[in-house]
One Martini backbone bead per residue (centre of mass of N, CA, C, O) as a GRO file, in nm:
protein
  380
    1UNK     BB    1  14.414  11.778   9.442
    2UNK     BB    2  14.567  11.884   9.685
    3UNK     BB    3  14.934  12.002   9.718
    4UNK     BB    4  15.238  11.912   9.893
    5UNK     BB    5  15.530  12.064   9.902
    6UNK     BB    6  15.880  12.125   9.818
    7UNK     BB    7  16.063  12.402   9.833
    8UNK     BB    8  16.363  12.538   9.730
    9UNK     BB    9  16.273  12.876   9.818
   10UNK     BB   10  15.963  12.841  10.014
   11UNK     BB   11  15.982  12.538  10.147
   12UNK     BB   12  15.637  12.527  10.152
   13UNK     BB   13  15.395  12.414   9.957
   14UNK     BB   14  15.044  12.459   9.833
   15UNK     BB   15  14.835  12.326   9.570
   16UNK     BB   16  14.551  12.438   9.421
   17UNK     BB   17  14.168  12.448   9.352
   18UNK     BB   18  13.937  12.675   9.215
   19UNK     BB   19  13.578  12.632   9.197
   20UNK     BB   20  13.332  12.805   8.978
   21UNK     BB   21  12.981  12.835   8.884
   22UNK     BB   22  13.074  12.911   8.579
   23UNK     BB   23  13.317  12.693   8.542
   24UNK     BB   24  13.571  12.826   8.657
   25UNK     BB   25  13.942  12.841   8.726
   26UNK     BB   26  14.197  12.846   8.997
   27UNK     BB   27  14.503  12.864   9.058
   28UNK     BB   28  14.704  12.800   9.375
   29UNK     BB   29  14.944  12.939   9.628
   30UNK     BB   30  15.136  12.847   9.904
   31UNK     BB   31  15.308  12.914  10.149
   32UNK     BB   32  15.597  12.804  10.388
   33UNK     BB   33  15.813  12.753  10.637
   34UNK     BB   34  15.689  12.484  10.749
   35UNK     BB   35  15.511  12.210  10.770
   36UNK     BB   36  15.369  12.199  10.984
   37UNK     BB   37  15.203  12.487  10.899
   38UNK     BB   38  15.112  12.293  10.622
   39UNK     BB   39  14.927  12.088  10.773
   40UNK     BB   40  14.719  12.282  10.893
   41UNK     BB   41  14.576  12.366  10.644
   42UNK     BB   42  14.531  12.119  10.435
   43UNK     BB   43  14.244  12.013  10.510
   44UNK     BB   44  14.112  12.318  10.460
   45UNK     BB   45  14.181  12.326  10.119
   46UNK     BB   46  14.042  12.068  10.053
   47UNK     BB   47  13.792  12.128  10.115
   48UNK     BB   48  13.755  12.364   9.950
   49UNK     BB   49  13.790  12.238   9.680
   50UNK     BB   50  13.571  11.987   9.717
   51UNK     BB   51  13.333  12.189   9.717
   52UNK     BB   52  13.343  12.360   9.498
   53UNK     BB   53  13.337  12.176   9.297
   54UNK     BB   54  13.035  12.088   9.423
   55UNK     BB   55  12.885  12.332   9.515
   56UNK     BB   56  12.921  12.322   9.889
   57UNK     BB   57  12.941  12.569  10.013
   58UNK     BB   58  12.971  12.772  10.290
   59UNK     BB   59  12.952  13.009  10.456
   60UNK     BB   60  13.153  12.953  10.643
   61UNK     BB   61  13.380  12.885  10.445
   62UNK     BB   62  13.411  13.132  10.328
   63UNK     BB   63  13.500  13.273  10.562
   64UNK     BB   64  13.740  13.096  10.647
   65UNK     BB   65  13.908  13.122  10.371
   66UNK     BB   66  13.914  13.439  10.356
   67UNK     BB   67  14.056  13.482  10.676
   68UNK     BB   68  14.322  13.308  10.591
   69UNK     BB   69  14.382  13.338  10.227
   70UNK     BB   70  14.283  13.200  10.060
   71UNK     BB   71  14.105  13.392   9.935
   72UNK     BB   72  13.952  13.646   9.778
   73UNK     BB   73  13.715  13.842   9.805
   74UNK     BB   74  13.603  13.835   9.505
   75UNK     BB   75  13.607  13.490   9.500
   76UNK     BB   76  13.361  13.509   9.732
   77UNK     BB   77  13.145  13.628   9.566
   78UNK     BB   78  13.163  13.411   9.334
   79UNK     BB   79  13.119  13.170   9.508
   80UNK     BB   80  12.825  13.281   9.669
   81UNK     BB   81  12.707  13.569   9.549
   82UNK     BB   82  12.640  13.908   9.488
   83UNK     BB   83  12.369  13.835   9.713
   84UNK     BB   84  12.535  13.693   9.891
   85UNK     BB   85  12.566  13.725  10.248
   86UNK     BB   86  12.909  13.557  10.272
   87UNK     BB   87  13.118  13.693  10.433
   88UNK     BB   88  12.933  13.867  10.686
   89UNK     BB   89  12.767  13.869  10.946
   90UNK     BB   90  12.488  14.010  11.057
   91UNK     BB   91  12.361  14.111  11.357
   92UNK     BB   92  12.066  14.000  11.314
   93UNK     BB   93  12.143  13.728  11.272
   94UNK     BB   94  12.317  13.724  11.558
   95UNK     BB   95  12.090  13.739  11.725
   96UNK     BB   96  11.887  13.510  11.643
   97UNK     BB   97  12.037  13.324  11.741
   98UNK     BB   98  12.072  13.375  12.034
   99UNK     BB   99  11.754  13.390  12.073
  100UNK     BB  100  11.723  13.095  11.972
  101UNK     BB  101  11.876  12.974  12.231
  102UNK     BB  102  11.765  13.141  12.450
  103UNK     BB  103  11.455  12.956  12.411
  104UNK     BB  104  11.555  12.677  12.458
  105UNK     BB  105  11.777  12.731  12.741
  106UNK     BB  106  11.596  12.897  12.881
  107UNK     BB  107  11.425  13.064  13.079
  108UNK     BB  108  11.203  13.314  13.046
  109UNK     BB  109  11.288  13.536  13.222
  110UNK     BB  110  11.612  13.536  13.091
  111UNK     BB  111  11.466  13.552  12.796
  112UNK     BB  112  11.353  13.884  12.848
  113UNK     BB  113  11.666  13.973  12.925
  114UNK     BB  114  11.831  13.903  12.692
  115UNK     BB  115  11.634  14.049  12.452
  116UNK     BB  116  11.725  14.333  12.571
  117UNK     BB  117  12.004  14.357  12.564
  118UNK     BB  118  12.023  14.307  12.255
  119UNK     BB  119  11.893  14.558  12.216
  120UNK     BB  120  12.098  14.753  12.319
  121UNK     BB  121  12.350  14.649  12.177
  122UNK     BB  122  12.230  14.750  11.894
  123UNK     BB  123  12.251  15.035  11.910
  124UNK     BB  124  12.555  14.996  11.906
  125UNK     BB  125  12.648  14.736  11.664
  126UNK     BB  126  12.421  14.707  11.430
  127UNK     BB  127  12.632  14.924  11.239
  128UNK     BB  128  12.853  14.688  11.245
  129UNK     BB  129  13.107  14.508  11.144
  130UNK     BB  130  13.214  14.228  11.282
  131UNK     BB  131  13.516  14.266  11.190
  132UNK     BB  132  13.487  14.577  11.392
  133UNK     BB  133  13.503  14.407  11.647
  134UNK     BB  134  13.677  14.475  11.962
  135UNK     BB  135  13.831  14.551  12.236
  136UNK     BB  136  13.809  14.882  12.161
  137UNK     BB  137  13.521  14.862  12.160
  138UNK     BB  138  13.418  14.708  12.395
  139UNK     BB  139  13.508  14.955  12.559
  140UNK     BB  140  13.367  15.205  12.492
  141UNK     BB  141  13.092  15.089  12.531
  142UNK     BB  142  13.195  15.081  12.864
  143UNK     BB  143  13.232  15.378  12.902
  144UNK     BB  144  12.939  15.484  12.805
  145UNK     BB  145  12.732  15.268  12.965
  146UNK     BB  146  12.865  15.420  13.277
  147UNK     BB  147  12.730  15.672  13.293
  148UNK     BB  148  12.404  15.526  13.321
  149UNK     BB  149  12.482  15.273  13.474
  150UNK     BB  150  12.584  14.993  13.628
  151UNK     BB  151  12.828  14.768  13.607
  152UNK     BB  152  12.619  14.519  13.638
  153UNK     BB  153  12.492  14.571  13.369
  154UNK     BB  154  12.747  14.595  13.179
  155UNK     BB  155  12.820  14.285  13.250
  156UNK     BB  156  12.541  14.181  13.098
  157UNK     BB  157  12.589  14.278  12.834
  158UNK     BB  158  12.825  14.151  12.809
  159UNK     BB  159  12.759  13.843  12.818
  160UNK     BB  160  12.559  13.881  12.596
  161UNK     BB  161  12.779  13.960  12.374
  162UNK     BB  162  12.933  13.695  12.375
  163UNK     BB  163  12.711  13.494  12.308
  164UNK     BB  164  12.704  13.608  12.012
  165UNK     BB  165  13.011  13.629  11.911
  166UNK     BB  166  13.049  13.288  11.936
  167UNK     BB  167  12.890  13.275  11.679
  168UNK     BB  168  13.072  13.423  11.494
  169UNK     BB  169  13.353  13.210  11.579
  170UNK     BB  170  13.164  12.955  11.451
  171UNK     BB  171  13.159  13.121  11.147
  172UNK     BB  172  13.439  13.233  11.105
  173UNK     BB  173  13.458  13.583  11.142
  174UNK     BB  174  13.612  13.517  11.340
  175UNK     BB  175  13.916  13.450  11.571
  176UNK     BB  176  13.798  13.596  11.802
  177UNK     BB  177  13.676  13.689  12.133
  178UNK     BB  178  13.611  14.035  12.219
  179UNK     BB  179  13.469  13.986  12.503
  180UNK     BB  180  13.648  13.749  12.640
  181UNK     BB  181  13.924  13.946  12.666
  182UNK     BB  182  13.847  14.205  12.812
  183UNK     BB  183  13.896  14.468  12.989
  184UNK     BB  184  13.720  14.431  13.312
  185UNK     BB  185  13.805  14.613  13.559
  186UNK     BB  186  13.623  14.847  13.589
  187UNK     BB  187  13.354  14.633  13.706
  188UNK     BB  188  13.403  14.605  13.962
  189UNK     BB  189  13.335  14.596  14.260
  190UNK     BB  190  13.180  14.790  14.478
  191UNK     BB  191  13.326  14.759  14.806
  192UNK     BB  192  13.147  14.994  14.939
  193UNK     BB  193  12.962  15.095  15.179
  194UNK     BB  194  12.577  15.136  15.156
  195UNK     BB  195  12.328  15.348  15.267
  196UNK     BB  196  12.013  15.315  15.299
  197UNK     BB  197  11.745  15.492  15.208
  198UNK     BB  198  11.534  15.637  15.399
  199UNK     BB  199  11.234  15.752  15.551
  200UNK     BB  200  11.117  16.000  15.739
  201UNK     BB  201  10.818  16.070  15.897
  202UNK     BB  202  10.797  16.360  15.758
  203UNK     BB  203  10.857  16.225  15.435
  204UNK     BB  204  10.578  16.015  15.453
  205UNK     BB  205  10.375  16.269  15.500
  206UNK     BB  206  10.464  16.447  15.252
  207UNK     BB  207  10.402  16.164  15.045
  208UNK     BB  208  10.115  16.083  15.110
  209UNK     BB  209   9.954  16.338  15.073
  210UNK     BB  210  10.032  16.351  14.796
  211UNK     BB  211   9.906  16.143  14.670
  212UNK     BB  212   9.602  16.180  14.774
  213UNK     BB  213   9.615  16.475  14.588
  214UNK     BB  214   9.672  16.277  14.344
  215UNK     BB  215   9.583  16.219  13.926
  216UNK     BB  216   9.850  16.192  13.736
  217UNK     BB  217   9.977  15.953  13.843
  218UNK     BB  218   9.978  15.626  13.871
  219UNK     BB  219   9.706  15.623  13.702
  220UNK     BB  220   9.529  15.760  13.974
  221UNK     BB  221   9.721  15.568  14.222
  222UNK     BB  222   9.908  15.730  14.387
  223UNK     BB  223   9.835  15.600  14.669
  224UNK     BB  224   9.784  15.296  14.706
  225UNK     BB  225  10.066  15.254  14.619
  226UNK     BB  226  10.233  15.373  14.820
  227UNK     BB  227  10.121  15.219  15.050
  228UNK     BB  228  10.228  14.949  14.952
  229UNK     BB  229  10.510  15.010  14.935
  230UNK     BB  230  10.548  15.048  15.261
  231UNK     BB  231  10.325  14.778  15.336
  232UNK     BB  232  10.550  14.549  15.173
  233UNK     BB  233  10.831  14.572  15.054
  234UNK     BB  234  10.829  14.571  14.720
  235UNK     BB  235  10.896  14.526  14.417
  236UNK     BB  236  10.836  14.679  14.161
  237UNK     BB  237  10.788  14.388  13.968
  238UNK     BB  238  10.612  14.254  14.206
  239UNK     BB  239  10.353  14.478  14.178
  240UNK     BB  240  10.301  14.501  13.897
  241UNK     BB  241  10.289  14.127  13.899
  242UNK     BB  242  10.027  14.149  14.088
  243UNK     BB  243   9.793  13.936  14.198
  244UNK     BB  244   9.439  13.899  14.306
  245UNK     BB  245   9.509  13.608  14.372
  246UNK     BB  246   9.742  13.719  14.561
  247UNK     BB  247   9.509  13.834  14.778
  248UNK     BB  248   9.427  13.781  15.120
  249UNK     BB  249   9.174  13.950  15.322
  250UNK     BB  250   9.115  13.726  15.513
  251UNK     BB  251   9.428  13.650  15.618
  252UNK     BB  252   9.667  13.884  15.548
  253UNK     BB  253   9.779  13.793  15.245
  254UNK     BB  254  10.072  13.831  15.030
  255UNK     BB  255  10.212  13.624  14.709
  256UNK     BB  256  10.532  13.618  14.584
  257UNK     BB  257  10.583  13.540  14.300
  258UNK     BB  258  10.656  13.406  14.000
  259UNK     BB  259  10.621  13.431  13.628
  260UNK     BB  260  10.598  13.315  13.311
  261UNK     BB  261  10.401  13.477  13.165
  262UNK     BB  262  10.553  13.743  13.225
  263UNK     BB  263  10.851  13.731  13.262
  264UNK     BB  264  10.899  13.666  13.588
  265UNK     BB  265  11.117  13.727  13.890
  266UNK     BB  266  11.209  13.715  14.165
  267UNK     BB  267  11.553  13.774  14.309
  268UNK     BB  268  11.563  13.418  14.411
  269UNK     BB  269  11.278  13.241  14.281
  270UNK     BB  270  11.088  13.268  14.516
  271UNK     BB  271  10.863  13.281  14.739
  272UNK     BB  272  10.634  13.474  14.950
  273UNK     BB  273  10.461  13.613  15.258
  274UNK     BB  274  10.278  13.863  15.306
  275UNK     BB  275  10.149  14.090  15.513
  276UNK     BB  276   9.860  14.266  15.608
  277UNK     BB  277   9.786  14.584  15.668
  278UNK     BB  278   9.535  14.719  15.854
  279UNK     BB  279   9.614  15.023  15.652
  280UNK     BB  280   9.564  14.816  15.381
  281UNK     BB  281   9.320  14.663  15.330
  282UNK     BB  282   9.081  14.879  15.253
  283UNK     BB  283   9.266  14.982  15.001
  284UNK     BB  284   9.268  14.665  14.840
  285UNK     BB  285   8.945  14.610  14.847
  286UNK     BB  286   8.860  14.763  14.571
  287UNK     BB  287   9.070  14.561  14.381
  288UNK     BB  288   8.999  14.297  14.410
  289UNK     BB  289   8.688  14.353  14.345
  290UNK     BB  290   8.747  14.394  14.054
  291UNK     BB  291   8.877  14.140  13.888
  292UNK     BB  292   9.184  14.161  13.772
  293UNK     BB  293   9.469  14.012  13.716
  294UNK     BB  294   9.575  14.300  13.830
  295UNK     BB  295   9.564  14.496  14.085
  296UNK     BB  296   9.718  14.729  13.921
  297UNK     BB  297   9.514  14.748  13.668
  298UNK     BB  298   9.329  14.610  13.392
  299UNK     BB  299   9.183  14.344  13.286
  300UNK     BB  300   9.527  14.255  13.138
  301UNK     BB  301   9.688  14.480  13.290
  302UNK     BB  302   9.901  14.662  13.382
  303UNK     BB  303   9.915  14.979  13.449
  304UNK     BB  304  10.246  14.982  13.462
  305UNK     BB  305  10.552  14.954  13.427
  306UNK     BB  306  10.855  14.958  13.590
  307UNK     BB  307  10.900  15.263  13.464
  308UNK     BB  308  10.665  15.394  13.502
  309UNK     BB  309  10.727  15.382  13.838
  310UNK     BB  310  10.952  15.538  13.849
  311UNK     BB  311  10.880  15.810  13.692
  312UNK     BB  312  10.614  15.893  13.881
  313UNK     BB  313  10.808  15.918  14.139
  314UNK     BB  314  10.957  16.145  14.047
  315UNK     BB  315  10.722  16.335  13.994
  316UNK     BB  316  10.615  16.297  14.289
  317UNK     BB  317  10.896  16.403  14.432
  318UNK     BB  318  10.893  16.693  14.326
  319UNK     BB  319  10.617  16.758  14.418
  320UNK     BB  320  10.710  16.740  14.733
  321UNK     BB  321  10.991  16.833  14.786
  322UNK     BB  322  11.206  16.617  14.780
  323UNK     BB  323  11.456  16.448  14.775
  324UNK     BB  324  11.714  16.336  14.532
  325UNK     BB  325  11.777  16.032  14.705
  326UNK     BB  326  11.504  15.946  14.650
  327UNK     BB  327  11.332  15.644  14.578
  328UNK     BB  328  11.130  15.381  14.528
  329UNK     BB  329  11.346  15.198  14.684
  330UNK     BB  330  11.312  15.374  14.943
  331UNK     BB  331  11.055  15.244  15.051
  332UNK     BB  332  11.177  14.959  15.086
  333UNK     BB  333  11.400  15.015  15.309
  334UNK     BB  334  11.161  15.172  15.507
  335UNK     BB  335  11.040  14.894  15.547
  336UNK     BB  336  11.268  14.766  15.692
  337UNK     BB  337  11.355  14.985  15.891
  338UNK     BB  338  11.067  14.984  16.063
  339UNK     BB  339  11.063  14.679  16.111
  340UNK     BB  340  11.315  14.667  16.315
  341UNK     BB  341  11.257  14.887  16.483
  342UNK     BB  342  10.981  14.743  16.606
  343UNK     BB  343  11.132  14.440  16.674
  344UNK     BB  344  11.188  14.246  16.430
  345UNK     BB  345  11.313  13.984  16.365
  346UNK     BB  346  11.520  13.939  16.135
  347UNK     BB  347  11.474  13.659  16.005
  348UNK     BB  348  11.191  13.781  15.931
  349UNK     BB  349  11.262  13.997  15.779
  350UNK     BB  350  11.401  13.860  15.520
  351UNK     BB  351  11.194  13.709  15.409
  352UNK     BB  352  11.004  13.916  15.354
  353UNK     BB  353  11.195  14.091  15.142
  354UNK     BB  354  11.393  13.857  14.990
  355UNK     BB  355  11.628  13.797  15.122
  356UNK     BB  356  11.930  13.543  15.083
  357UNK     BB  357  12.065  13.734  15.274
  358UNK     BB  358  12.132  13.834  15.603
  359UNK     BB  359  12.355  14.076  15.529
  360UNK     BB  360  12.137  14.253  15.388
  361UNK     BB  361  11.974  14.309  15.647
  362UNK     BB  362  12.221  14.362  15.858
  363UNK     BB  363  12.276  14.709  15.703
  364UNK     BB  364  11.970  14.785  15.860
  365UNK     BB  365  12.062  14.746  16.164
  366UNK     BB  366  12.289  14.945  16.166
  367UNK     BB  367  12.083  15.211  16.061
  368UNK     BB  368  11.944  15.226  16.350
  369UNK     BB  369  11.808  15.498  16.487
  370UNK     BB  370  11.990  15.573  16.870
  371UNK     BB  371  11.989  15.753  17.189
  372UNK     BB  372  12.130  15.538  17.283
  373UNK     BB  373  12.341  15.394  17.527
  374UNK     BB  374  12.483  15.098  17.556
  375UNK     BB  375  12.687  15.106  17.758
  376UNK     BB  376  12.441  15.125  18.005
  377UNK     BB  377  12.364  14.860  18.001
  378UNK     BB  378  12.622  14.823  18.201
  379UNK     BB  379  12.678  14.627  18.466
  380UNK     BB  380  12.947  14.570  18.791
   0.00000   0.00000   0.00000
């Protein structure tokens, strides 16, 4: 058994017994300034003793016995053996782990975009050490990432990179999490605020026109997704998983809730009812009567995923020769600021949009342009 002692000139000593599976063994001591210092380690290298003794030690064991400096890198080789990732575990080990628990504990939808983030990190991770992951890689990675997403994206990577790496640190790899402790400062919120770009009705003039002239792009069918978006301000992954049993041409009716089989969930998580314009009814009968599972799909798939409507539209909009800040977003914008412009009541503006807060509708009723002036209204 291990051994503490007091020593005359090191303090206090630690005597231990590393026992290797060829049947070899090797006496060890460490020293210590002080007893205090030297019972905190006791119990981990008794551990370490009588694990190895029966031959139980585990990967994790030997990781941490590695990082305190029980033993040499050498000797964790042959106690763990030589084809035996057993120093450090690899990324896509540690990403395994964090992917089977976020299935067992999130929602679908959360558990897509975790698989995806995951994914994303990977690439920029998934080639290093996990013991070289430090808090300026850290940094690193979100100043590069920042060159091409908004700050909510990388602040979403970093949690899903900390949730990884916490099993790298329950398992001993790490002494702590640099995901954890990193400056993010840089990612706070941009609280400048910001106008929605809406088209004005000369550009949704020559935005429809192109549209009913093209058959290159959203598979053949940008007239009617382009009017769809205009006459629902539905978002992207809303009408891409839009169910054909969810368009009531009776009512004038179209549900948007979440999916579950789809992997999909509106931006609030609930559901929501959109009426149906009269010049979007006829446009959108064609389509219903197909009896496809998505609106605008193939017979089980949507028509493209969420990339592919942003990708064609910005090639739509190249192609009318719009203004480059216009984007598919601008379509939804659009329509919130037209139904406002048209006396619709903001909170019921709210619902149909599905914003969560009102905050958010009201954004865009501060600009909506009129040439009245207010103070007109006033008599005394």
């Amino acid at each position: 058994m291990a051994r503490l002692y007091r020593h005359k000139n090191r303090g206090y000593q630690i005597r231990y017994i590393v026992y290797f599976p060829d049947g070899t063994q090797e006496q060890k001591y460490r020293y210590y300034s002080s007893k205090a210092k030297a019972i905190t380690d006791y119990p981990d290298i008794e551990v370490l003793e009588t694990h190895s003794l029966k031959d139980t030690l585990t990967a994790s064991e030997l990781r941490f016995a590695l990082r305190k400096g029980f033993i040499s890198r050498e000797e964790a080789r042959a106690l763990g053996g030589p084809d035996t990732p057993l120093i450090l575990p690899h990324w896509d080990e540690l990403k395994k782990a964090f992917l089977a628990r976020s299935a067992e504990n999130v929602r679908d939808y959360m558990h897509y975009f975790n698989t995806r983030r995951a994914e994303n990190l990977t690439n920029y991770f998934g080639t290093k050490p996990v013991n070289e992951i430090t808090e300026a890689t850290v940094q690193k990675y979100m100043r590069e990432r920042l060159k091409t997403v908004k700050g909510k994206t990388v602040r979403a990577d970093l949690l899903t990179l900390s949730q990884i790496l916490d099993i790298a640190v329950e398992q001993n790899a790490l002494p702590s999490n640099p995901a954890r402790t990193v400056d993010s400062r840089m990612l706070r919120r941009d609280t400048r605020e910001r106008k929605p770009r809406s088209l004005t009705k000369e550009e949704i003039s020559v935005l429809v026109k192109t549209a009913r002239e093209d058959t290159a792009h959203f598979g053949g069918e940008a007239y009617p997704i382009i009017m769809t978006y205009l006459y629902t301000g539905m978002r992207r992954g809303e009408l891409v998983y839009l169910k054909t049993g969810d368009v009531d041409l009776g009512k004038r009716a179209i549900t948007v809730q979440p999916s579950a089989a789809d992997k999909f969930s509106t931006k609030s998580g609930k559901f929501r009812i959109i009426g149906i314009n009269r010049n979007l009814t006829d446009i959108l009968r064609l389509f219903v009567e197909r009896k496809t599972k998505y609106l605008f799909g193939t017979k089980n798939e949507p028509l493209l995923l969420p990339n592919g409507h942003s990708v064609a539209f910005l090639a739509l909009r190249k192609k009318a020769k719009l203004p480059n800040d216009i984007t598919l977003h601008s379509l939804r914008h659009t329509y919130i600021t037209h139904l406002l412009d048209a006396g619709v009541p903001i909170r019921r503006v709210q619902y149909l949009a599905g914003h969560a807060d009102i905050k958010t509708t009201m954004k865009y009723a501060h600009l909506l342009p009129s040439d009245e002036i207010a103070e007109d209204r006033l008599s005394f």
